[in-house]
Every structure is written in structure tokens, then in C-alpha cells.
Short mmCIF file of C-alpha atoms and ligand atoms in Angstrom, two decimals:
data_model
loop_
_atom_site.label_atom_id
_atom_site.label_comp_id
_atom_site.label_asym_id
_atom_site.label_seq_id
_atom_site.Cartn_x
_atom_site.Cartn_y
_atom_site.Cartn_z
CA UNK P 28 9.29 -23.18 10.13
CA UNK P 29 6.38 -25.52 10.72
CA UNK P 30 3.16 -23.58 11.42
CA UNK P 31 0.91 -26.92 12.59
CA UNK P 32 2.62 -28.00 15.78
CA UNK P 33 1.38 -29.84 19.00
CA UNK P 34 1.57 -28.01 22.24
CA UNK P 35 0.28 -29.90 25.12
CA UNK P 36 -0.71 -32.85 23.71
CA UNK P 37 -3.01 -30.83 20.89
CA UNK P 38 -2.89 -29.31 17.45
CA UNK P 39 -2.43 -26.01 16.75
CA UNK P 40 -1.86 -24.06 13.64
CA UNK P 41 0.07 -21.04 14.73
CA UNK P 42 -1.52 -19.56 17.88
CA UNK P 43 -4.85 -21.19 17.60
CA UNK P 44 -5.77 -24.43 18.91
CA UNK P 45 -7.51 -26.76 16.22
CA UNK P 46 -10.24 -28.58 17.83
CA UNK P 47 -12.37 -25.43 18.94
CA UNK P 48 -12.20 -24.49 15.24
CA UNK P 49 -13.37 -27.98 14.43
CA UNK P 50 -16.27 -27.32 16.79
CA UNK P 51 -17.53 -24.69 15.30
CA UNK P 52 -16.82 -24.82 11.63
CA UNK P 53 -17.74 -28.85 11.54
CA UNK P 54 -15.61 -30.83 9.72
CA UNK P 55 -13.91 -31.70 6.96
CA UNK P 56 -12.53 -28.51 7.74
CA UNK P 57 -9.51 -26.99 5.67
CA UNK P 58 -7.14 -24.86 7.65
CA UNK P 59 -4.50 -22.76 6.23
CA UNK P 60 -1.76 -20.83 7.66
CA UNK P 61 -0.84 -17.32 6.53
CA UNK P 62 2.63 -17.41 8.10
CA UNK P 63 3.75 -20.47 6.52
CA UNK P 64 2.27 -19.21 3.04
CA UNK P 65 4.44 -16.00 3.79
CA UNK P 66 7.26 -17.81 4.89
CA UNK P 67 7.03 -20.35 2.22
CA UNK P 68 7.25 -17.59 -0.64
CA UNK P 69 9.87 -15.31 1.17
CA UNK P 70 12.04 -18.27 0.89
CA UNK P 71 12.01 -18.57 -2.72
CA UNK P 72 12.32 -14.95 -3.02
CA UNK P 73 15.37 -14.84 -0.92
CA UNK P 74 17.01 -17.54 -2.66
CA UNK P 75 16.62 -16.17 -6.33
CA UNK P 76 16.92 -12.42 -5.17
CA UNK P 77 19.69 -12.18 -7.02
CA UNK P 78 18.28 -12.35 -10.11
CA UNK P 79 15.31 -10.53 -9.19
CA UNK P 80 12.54 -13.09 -10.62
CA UNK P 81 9.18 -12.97 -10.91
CA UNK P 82 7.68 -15.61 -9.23
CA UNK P 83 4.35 -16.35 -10.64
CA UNK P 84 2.61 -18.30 -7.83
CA UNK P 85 0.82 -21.36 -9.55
CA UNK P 86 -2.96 -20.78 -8.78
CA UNK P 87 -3.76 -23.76 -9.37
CA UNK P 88 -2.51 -25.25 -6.79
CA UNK P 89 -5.33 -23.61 -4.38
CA UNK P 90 -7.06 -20.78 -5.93
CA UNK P 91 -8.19 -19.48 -3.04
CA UNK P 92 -9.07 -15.65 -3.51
CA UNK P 93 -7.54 -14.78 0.34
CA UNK P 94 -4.77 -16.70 -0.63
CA UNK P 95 -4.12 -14.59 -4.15
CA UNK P 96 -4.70 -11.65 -2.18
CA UNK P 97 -1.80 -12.89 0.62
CA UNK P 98 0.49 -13.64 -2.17
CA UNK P 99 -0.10 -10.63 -4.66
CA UNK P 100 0.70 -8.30 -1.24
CA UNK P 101 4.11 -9.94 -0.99
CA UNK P 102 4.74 -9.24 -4.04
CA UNK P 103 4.01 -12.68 -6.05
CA UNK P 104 3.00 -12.38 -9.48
CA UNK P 105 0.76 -15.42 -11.18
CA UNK P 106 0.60 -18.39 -13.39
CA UNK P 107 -2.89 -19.19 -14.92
CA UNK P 108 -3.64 -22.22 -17.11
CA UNK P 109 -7.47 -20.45 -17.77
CA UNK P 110 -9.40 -18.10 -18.38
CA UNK P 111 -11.48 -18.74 -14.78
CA UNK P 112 -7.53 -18.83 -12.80
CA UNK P 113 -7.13 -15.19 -14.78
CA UNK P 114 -10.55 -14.04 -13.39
CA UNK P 115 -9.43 -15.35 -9.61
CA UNK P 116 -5.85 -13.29 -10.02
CA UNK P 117 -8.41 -10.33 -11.32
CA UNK P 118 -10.59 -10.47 -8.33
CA UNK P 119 -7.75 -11.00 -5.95
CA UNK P 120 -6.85 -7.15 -6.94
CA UNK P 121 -3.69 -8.46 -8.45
CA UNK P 122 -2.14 -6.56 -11.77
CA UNK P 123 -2.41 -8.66 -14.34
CA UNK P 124 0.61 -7.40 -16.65
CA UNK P 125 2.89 -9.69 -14.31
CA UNK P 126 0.60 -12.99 -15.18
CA UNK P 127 2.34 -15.78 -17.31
CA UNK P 128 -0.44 -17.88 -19.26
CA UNK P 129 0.12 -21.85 -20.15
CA UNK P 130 -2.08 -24.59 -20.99
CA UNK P 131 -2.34 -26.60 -23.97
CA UNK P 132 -5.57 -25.81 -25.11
CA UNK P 133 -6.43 -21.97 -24.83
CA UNK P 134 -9.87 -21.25 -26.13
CA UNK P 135 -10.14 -17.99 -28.30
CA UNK P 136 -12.21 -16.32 -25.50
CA UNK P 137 -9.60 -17.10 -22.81
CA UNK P 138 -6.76 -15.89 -25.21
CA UNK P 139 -9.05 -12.14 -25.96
CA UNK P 140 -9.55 -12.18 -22.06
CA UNK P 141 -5.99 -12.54 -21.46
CA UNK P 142 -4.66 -9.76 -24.43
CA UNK P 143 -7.05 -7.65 -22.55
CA UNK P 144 -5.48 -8.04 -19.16
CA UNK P 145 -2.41 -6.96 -21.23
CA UNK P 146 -1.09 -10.10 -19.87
CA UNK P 147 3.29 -10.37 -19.43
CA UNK P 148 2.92 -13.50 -21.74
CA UNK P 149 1.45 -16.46 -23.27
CA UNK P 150 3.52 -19.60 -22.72
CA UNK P 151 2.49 -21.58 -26.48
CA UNK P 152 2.48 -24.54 -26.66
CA UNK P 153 1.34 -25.61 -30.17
CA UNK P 154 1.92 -24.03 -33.89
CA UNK P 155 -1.93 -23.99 -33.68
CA UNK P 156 -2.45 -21.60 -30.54
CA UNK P 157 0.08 -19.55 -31.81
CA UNK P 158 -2.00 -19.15 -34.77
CA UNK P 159 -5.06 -18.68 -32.72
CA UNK P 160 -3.20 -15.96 -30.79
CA UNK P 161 -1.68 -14.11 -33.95
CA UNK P 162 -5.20 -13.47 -35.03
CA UNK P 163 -6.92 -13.13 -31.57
CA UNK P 164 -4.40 -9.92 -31.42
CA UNK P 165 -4.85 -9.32 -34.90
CA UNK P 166 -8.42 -8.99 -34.45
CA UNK P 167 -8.00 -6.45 -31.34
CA UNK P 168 -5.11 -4.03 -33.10
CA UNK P 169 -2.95 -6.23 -30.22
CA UNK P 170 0.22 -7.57 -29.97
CA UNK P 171 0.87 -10.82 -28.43
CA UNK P 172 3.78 -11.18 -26.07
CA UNK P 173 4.17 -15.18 -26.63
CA UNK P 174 7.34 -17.45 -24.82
CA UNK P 175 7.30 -21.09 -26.23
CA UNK P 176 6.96 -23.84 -23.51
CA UNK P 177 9.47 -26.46 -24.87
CA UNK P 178 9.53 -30.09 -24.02
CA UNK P 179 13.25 -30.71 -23.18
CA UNK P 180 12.76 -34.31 -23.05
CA UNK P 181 13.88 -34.44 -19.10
CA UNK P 182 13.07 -36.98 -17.02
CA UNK P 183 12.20 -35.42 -13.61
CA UNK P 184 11.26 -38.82 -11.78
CA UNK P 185 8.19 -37.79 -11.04
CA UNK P 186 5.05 -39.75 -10.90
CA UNK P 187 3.91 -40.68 -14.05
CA UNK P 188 0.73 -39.00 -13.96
CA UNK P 189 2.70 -35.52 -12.95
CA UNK P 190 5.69 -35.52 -15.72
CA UNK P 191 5.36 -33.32 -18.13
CA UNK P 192 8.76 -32.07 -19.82
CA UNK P 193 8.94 -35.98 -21.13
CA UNK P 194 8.89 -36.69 -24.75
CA UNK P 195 5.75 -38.02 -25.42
CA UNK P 196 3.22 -36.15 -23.45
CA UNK P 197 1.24 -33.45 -24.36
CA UNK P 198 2.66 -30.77 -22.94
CA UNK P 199 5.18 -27.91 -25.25
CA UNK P 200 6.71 -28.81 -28.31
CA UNK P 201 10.11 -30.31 -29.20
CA UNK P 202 13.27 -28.37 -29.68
CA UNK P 203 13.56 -28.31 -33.23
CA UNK P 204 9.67 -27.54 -33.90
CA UNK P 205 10.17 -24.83 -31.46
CA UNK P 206 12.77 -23.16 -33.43
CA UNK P 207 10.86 -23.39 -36.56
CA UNK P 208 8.08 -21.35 -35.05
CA UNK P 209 10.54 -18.91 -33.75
CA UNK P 210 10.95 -17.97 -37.35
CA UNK P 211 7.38 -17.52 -37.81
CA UNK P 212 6.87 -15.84 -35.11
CA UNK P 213 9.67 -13.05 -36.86
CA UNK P 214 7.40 -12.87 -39.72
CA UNK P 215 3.93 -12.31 -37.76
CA UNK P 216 4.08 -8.66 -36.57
CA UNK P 217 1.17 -9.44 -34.00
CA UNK P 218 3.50 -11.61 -31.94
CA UNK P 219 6.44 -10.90 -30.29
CA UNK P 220 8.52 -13.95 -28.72
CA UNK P 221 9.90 -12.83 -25.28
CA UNK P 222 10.98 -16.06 -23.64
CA UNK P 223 11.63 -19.54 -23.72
CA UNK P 224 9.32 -21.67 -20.67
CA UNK P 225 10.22 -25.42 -19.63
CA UNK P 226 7.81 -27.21 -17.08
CA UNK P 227 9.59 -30.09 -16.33
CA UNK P 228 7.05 -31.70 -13.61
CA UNK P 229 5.59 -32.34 -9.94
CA UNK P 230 6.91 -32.28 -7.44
CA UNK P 231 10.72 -32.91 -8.57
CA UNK P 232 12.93 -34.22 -5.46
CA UNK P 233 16.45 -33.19 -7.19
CA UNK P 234 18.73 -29.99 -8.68
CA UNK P 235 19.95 -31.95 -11.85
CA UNK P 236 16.55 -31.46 -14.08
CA UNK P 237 16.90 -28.07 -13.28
CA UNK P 238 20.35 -27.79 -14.05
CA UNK P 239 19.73 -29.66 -17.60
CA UNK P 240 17.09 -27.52 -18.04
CA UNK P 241 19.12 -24.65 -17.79
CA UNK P 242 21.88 -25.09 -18.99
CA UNK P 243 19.22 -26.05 -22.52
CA UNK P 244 17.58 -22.99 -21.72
CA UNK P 245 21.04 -20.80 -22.25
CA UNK P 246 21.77 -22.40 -25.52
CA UNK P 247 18.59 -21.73 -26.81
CA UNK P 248 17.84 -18.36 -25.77
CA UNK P 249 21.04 -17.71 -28.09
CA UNK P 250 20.40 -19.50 -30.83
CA UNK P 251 16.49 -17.33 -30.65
CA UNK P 252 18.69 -14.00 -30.11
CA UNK P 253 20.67 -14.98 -33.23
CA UNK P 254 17.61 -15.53 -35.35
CA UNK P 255 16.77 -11.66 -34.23
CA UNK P 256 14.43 -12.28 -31.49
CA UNK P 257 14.90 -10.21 -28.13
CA UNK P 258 14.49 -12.54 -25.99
CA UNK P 259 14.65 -11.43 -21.76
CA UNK P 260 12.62 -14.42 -20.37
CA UNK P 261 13.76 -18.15 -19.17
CA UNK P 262 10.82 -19.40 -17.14
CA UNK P 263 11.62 -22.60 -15.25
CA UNK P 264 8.45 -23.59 -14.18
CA UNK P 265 6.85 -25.14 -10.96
CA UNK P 266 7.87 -28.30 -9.92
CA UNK P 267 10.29 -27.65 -6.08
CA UNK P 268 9.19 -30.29 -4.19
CA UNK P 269 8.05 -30.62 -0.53
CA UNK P 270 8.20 -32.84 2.41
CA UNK P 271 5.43 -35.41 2.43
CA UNK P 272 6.60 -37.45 4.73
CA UNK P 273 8.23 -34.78 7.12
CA UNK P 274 11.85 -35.76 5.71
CA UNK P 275 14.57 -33.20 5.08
CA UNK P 276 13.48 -31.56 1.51
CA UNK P 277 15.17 -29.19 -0.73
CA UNK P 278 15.40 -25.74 -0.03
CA UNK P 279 14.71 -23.10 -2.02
CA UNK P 280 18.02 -21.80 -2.16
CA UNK P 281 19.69 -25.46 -3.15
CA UNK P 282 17.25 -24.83 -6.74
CA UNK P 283 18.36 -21.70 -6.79
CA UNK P 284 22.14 -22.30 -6.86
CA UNK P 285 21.53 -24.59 -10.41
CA UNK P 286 19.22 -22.00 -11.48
CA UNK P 287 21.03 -18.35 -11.06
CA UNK P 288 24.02 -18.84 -12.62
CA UNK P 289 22.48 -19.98 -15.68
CA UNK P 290 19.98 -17.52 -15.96
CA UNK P 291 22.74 -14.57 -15.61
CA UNK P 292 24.93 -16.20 -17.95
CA UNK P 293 21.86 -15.96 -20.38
CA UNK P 294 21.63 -12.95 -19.25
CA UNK P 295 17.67 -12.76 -19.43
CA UNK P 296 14.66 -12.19 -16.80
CA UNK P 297 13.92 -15.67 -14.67
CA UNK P 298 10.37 -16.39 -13.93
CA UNK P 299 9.11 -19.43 -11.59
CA UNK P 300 6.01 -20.90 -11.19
CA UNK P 301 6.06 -22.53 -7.84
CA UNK P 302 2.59 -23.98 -6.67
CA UNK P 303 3.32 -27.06 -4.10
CA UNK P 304 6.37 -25.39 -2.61
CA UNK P 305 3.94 -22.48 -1.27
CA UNK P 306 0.83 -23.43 -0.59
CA UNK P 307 1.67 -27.36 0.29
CA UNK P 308 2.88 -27.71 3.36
CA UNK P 309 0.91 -24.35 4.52
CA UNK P 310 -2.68 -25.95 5.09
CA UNK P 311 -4.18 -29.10 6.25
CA UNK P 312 -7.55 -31.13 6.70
CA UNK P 313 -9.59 -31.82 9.84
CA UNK P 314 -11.67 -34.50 9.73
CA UNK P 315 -13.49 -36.43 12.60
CA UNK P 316 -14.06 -40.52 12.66
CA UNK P 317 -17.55 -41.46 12.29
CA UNK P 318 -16.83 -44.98 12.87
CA UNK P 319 -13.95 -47.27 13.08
CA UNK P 320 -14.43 -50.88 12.15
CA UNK P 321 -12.36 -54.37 12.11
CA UNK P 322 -12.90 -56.38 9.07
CA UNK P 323 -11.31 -59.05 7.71
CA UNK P 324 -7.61 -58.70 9.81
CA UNK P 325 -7.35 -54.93 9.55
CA UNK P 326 -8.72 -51.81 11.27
CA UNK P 327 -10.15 -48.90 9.41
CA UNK P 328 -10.68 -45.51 11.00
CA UNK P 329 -13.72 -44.43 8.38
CA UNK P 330 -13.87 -40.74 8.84
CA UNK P 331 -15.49 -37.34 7.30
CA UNK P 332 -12.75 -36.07 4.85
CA UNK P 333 -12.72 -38.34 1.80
CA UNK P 334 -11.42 -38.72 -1.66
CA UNK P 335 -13.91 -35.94 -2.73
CA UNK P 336 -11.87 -33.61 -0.60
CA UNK P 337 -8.66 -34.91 -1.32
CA UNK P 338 -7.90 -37.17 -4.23
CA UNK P 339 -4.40 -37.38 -4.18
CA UNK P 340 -4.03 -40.47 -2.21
CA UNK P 341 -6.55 -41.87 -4.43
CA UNK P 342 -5.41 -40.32 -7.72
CA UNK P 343 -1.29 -40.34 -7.78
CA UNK P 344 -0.90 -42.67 -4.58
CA UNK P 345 0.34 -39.32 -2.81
CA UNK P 346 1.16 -40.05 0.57
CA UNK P 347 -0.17 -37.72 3.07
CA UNK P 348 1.17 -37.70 7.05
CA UNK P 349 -2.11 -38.54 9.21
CA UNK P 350 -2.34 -38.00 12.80
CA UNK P 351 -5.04 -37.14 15.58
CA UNK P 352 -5.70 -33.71 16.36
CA UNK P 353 -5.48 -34.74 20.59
CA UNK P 354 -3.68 -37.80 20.20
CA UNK P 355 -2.73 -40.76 23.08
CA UNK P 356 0.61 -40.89 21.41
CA UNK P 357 3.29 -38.28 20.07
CA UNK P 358 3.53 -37.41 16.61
CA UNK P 359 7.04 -39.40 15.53
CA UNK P 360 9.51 -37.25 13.71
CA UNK P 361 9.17 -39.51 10.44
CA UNK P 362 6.57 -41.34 8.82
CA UNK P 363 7.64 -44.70 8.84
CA UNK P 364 8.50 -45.29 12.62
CA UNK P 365 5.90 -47.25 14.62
CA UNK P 366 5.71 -45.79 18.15
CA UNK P 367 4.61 -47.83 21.26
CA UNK P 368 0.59 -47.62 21.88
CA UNK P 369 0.07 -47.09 17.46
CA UNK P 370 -1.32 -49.76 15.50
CA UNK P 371 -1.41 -50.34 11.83
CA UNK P 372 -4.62 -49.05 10.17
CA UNK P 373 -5.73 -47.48 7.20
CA UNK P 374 -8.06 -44.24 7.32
CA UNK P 375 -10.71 -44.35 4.65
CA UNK P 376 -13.75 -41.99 3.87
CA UNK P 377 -17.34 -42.19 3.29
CA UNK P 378 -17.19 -43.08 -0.46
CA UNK P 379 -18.65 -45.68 -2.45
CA UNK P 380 -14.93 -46.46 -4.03
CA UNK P 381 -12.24 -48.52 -2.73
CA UNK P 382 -9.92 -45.70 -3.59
CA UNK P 383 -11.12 -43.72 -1.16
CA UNK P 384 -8.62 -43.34 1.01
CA UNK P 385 -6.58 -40.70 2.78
CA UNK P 386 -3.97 -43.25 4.23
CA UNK P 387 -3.29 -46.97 3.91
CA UNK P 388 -1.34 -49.36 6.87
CA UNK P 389 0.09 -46.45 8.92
CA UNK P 390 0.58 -46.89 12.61
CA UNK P 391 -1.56 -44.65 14.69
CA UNK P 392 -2.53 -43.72 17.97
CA UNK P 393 -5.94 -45.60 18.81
CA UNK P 394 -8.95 -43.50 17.87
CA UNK P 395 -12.74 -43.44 18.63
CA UNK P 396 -16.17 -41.67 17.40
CA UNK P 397 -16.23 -38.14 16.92
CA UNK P 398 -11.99 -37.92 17.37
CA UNK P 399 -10.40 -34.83 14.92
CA UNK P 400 -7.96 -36.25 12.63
CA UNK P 401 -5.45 -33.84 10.96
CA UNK P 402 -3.82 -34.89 7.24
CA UNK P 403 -0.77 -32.93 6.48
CA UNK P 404 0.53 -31.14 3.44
CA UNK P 405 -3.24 -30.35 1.91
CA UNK P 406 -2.58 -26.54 1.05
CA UNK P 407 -1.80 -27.93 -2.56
CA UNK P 408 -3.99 -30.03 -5.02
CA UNK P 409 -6.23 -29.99 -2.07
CA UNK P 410 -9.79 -28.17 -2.52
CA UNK P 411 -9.04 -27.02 -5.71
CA UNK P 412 -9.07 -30.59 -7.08
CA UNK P 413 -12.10 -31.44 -4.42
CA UNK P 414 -15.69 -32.52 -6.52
CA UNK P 415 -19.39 -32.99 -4.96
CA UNK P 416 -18.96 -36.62 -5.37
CA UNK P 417 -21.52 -38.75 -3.66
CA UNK P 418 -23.01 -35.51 -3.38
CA UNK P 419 -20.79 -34.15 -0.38
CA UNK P 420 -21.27 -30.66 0.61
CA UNK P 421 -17.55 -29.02 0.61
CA UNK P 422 -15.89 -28.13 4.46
CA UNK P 423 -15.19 -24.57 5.56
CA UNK P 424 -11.43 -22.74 4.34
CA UNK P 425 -10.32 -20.86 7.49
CA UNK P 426 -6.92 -19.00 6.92
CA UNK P 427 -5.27 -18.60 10.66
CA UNK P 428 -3.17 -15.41 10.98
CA UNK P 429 -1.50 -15.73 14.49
CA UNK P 430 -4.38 -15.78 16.99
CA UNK P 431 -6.70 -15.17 14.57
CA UNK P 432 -8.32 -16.27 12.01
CA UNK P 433 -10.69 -15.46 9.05
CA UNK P 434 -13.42 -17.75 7.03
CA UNK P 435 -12.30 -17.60 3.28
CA UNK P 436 -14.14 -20.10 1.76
CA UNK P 437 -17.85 -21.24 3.39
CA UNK P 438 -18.83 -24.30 3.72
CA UNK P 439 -21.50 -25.78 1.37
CA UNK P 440 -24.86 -26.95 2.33
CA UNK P 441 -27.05 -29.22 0.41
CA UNK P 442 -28.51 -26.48 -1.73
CA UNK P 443 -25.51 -25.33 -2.84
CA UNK P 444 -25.18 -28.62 -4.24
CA UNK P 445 -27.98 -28.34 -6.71
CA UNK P 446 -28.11 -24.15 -7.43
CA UNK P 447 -27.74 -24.95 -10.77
CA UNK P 448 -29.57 -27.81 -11.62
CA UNK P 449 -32.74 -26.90 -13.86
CA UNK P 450 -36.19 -28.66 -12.89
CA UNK P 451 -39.41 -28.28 -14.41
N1 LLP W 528 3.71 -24.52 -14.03
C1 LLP W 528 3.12 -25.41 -14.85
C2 LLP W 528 3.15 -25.16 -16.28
C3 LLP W 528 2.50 -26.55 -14.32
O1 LLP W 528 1.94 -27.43 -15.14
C4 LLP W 528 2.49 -26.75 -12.92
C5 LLP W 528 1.83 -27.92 -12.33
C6 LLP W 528 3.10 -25.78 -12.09
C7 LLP W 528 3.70 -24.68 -12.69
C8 LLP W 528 3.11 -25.88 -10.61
O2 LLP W 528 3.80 -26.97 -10.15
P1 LLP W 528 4.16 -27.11 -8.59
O3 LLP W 528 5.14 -26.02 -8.24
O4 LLP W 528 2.90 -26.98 -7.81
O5 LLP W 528 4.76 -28.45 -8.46
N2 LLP W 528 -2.26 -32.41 -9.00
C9 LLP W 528 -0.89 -32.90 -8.91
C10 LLP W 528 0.10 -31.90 -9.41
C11 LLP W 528 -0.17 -31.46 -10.82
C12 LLP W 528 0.78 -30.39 -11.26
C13 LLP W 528 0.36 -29.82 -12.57
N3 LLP W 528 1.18 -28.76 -13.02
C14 LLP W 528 -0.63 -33.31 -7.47
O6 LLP W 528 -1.54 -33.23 -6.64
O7 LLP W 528 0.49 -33.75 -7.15
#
């Protein structure tokens, strides 16, 4: 399913045409599609149903409240990494005794707020925080339902700045120290350890981490059980990739058939924590050229949406499918071809950075003042890692529901951008 499609020669996201949304919302403008957000999650439901997983969507990814709300009525549960993500699943109406909680550095406030959500469990990743969560509960007569996030020392090929399960970063702990606090944990009656967690990184293109993963996770969930810990939880993670450049990706089901049989050989609970997979591919941005410009051998389309909106490009050198919202040439099925009547060019933003950038030497379709540009694949790490930089006002979030559609997020104005600031 693809929800952003051309149909005569314009963009629209489901059954609504783009550029009249453009019109009146202004741009940047972030549009997301409820269908492919269902679709997206039903997919990864279907493929694990056999194990009957929780599948905590990972709200960071976009925090959107509608979205929560869209995903807790299909029946997604949540993964936080803070206490303000835990407030979001909260107001989204969710129930929070499905929520998984990681993060390396849990605060003593965000660990009370989560024992008193009654939380499903903390993912630890430290001997100190589960210290700091043995007497948080302690303190509140609680117990803590802990897994510990291990660092299996997996290289996922991701980019560098997006591993995680690698030896040597900060996140989880190494096998062996692991095990030693699993015997602690025995001797702490205001913990209980209920799981084991690996995040192995972001986005990962292939099966085999997960299948290493696994097939760790199995070993180690018995050697826990053995120690006299009753242990029903292997979460996986995030991590299943998506299609960037419109190229065949994994499906959900090709994780799944690494994933399954180890987790009912373990015999134990499986959660997930897919972010990307859901909410990726499931929105985009509309911007419009202000200007385009020849300089020095190369043409730049300079338009509204810029690295304050979307870092990515900027940030991890993510590569993000550009194309006119009416454009003089047809979208090409992949990225890389170069279609009669495109010319190389790279689309840049208003920002006083070089990096700021939303696409570099891509072939396009030519482009003047005031044309809508759509960038693909912005559902995830989109807004919710967008800033006020250069002191930008944020675009509208519209979520499109067939014909229709509803504002979720308003877009900012220049007070907004300095409510807080204190003048005397
Ligand atoms: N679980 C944990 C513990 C995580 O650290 C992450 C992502 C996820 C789940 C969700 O991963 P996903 O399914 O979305 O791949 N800003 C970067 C990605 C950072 C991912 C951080 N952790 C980007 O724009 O590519």
C-alpha cells in the first residue's frame, strides 16, 4: 500500500488532493496518513500473530497525540524513553500497564511517574538505575517490574550515529554484567526481573541481527530461569527498516519468520518496539520554493521546509525521495534514474548552515516560485526531532483519513516562539 500517490499529474494522500491543503494550511506543511499508519501496524501484527506480541509503538518516532490515539485504538501498546513520552501515551487515553520504559538515564521523578502508571516494565540499563528503581519502589511500598536491555555486541550495519546494540556505546550492559545483576535483582524484593530487551539499532536492512539476537535471547532467558527468575518477556526492539528510496524493503513477516520461532522455543511473551516501520513511510512534508538560484555550476531549489523541520538529511545523511507536488515530469519508480526533462539539483532550506539540506544532486522536474514540493518518508524522526532554529515557526500536522482530514498539530506563529521567554 502506498497512501501518497499521483493521480492526474498531482499529489494526493489518500482521497485528498495536496495542493489545496497547502493553500490553506501554508507550508512547511506535515501530512500524515491514517490508512498507511493502520496498515503499517496491521502488518506487523499479522506477521507476529502467532505469538501474540505486544507491540509497543516507539513514540518517539512522532509523538503525535492523534497518532497515539490511532495506534492505542488498534490495539498498539507503547515504548517511552521519558517521563514527557509517558505523559503523551497518558493523554492519548492509552493504558499504561502495557508501556515498556528504556533510556539510559531515568531521572527519579520519571521512574515514581512511571511505578505510578503501574507501568508493564522498566527496560535497565545500568546497575545504577536499577538501584535508583529498587528504592524509587521501595519508597512507594512498590514493586518494580524491571527487564535488562543487554548489549549483544551485534553489528546491525546501521549508521553509525543509529547503532546501538554495539559494544562500546552507551546503550544496555554486557552479557556477563547483566547476569550478575540478575542475581541481585533475586535478592532485592522490590524488583522483579520479567524479561530480557535487546535494541540492536535503526533502521536495520537484514533478518540475521535479529536472528543472532534471538537465538542470544533463548540462551539467556534460560540461564535467568535457572538462576530462579520467571522470566515471560524477550523484547526485540525497534529497528525494521523502511524504503527510503522506494526500493523493495523487508516485510514484516520476513522479521517475523527469524523472530517467532525463537521466541516460542523460549517459550516467553515477545514485545517489539517498532517506530520507523509505522509511522515512516505514513507522512510527508510540503514545502513550496521561495527561490531557485544558479551558483557556481549547480542549481538549488531553496525552499520553505528546512533542516529545522527535518534534520535527518543534515544529521545522519538520511536520504529522503523529493519530488513536486504538480510536477512536469513523472515520479520514476526508483531514486536513482534520471528521467528526460529532470536536471540535477540540490533542494536546500532557508538556514544559515550548509547542512541544511533536504536533498543533494537529485534529478528533478524543473521548478519555479511558489511550486509545492513533497519529501517522502517524514512520518518518522520528522517533527518530533524539528527545533525553532533561526527562529522558524513550526508547519501545521494534518492527519488525512480518506476524504477527510483533521488538524492535529497547529501551526506556530511568532509568539509561540517566545511564550516562555521572561522579560523585564
Ligand atoms: N526501541 C529503542 C530502545 C530505540 O532506541 C529505538 C530507536 C526504537 C525502539 C525505535 O526504532 P525504530 O523502529 O524507529 O527504528 N533519529 C534516527 C533514529 C534514532 C532511533 C533511536 N532509537 C533517525 O532519524 O534515523
Amino acid at each position: 500500500m502506498n497512501a501518497f500517490q499521483y493521480r492526474d499529474g498531482e499529489l494526493f494522500c489518500e482521497d485528498l488532493a495536496v495542493a489545496p491543503l497547502a493553500e490553506e494550511f501554508g507550508t512547511p506543511l506535515w501530512i500524515y496518513s491514517k490508512a498507511q499508519l493502520l496498515h503499517q501496524l496491521g502488518q506487523i501484527q499479522e506477521a507476529f500473530a502467532d505469538v501474540e506480541p505486544v507491540i509497543c509503538y516507539s513514540v518517539k518516532a512522532n509523538s503525535n497525540l492523534t497518532l497515539l490515539r490511532t495506534m492505542n485504538e488498534a490495539g498498539a501498546s507503547f515504548d517511552v524513553v521519558s517521563g514527557g513520552e509517558l505523559f503523551r501515551v497518558k493523554q492519548a487515553g492509552a493504558d499504561t500497564t502495557r508501556v515498556v520504559f528504556a533510556g539510559v538515564g531515568k531521572t527519579d521523578d520519571e521512574i515514581r511517574f512511571a511505578l505510578e502508571c503501574d507501568i508493564l516494565k522498566f527496560d535497565v540499563e545500568s546497575e545504577a538505575e536499577l538501584d535508583a528503581i529498587s528504592a524509587v519502589a521501595s519508597s512507594m511500598g512498590k514493586v518494580g517490574r524491571v527487564a535488562l536491555r543487554l548489549n549483544p555486541d551485534i553489528d546491525a550495519k546501521t549508521h553509525e550515529k543509529t547503532t546501538t546494540g554495539k559494544k562500546g556505546n552507551k546503550f544496555g550492559m554486557d552479557i556477563e554484567r547483566a547476569g550478575q545483576l540478575a542475581d541481585k535483582v533475586l535478592a532485592d524484593p522490590n524488583l522483579q526481573l520479567s524479561g530480557i530487551h535487546m535494541h540492536l539499532g535503526s533502521p536495520i536492512h537484514s533478518t540475521e541481527p535479529y536472528e543472532r539476537a534471538a537465538q542470544k535471547a533463548i540462551e539467556i532467558v534460560r540461564e535467568y530461569r535457572s538462576k530462579g527468575h520467571d522470566i515471560s518477556w524477550i523484547n526485540l526492539g525497534g529497528g525494521f527498516a523502511i524504503s527510503y528510496r522506494h526500493e523493495e524493503g523487508l516485510s514484516a513477516s520476513e522479521y517475523a519468520k527469524v523472530i517467532v520461532p525463537a521466541v516460542q522455543e523460549a517459550e516467553c511473551r515477545l514485545a517489539l518496539e517498532p517506530g520507523r516501520f509505522i509511522a515512516g513511510n505514513s507522512g510527508v512534508l510540503i514545502s513550496k520554493v521561495i527561490f531557485t538560484k544558479r551558483e557556481g555550476g549547480k542549481l538549488f531549489y531553496i525552499q520553505d521546509g528546512g533542516m529545522n523541520d527535518l534534520v535527518r538529511p543534515a544529521m545522519y545523511d538520511g536520504f529522503h525521495r523529493v519530488w513536486p507536488v504538480k510536477p512536469a515530469v513523472e515520479m520514476p519508480a526508483d531514486a536513482e534514474s534520471q528521467p528526460a526533462g529532470t536536471e540535477a539539483a540540490d533542494v536546500v532550506g532557508p538556514i544559515c548552515e550548509s547542512c541544511d539540506y533536504l536533498a543533494k544532486d537529485r534529478f528533478l522536474p524543473p521548478m519555479e516560485r511558489g511550486d509545492l514540493l513533497c519529501t517522502y518518508s517524514a512520518g518518522a524522526y520528522g517533527t518530533v526531532m524539528s527545533s525553532n532554529y533561526n527562529s522558524r515557526p513550526r508547519g501545521t500536522e494534518i492527519m488525512v483519513d480518506g476524504d477527510s482530514y483533521r488538524i492535529v498539530r497547529r501551526k506556530e506563529n511568532y509568539e509561540d516562539l517566545v511564550r516562555h521567554e521572561l522579560v523585564d
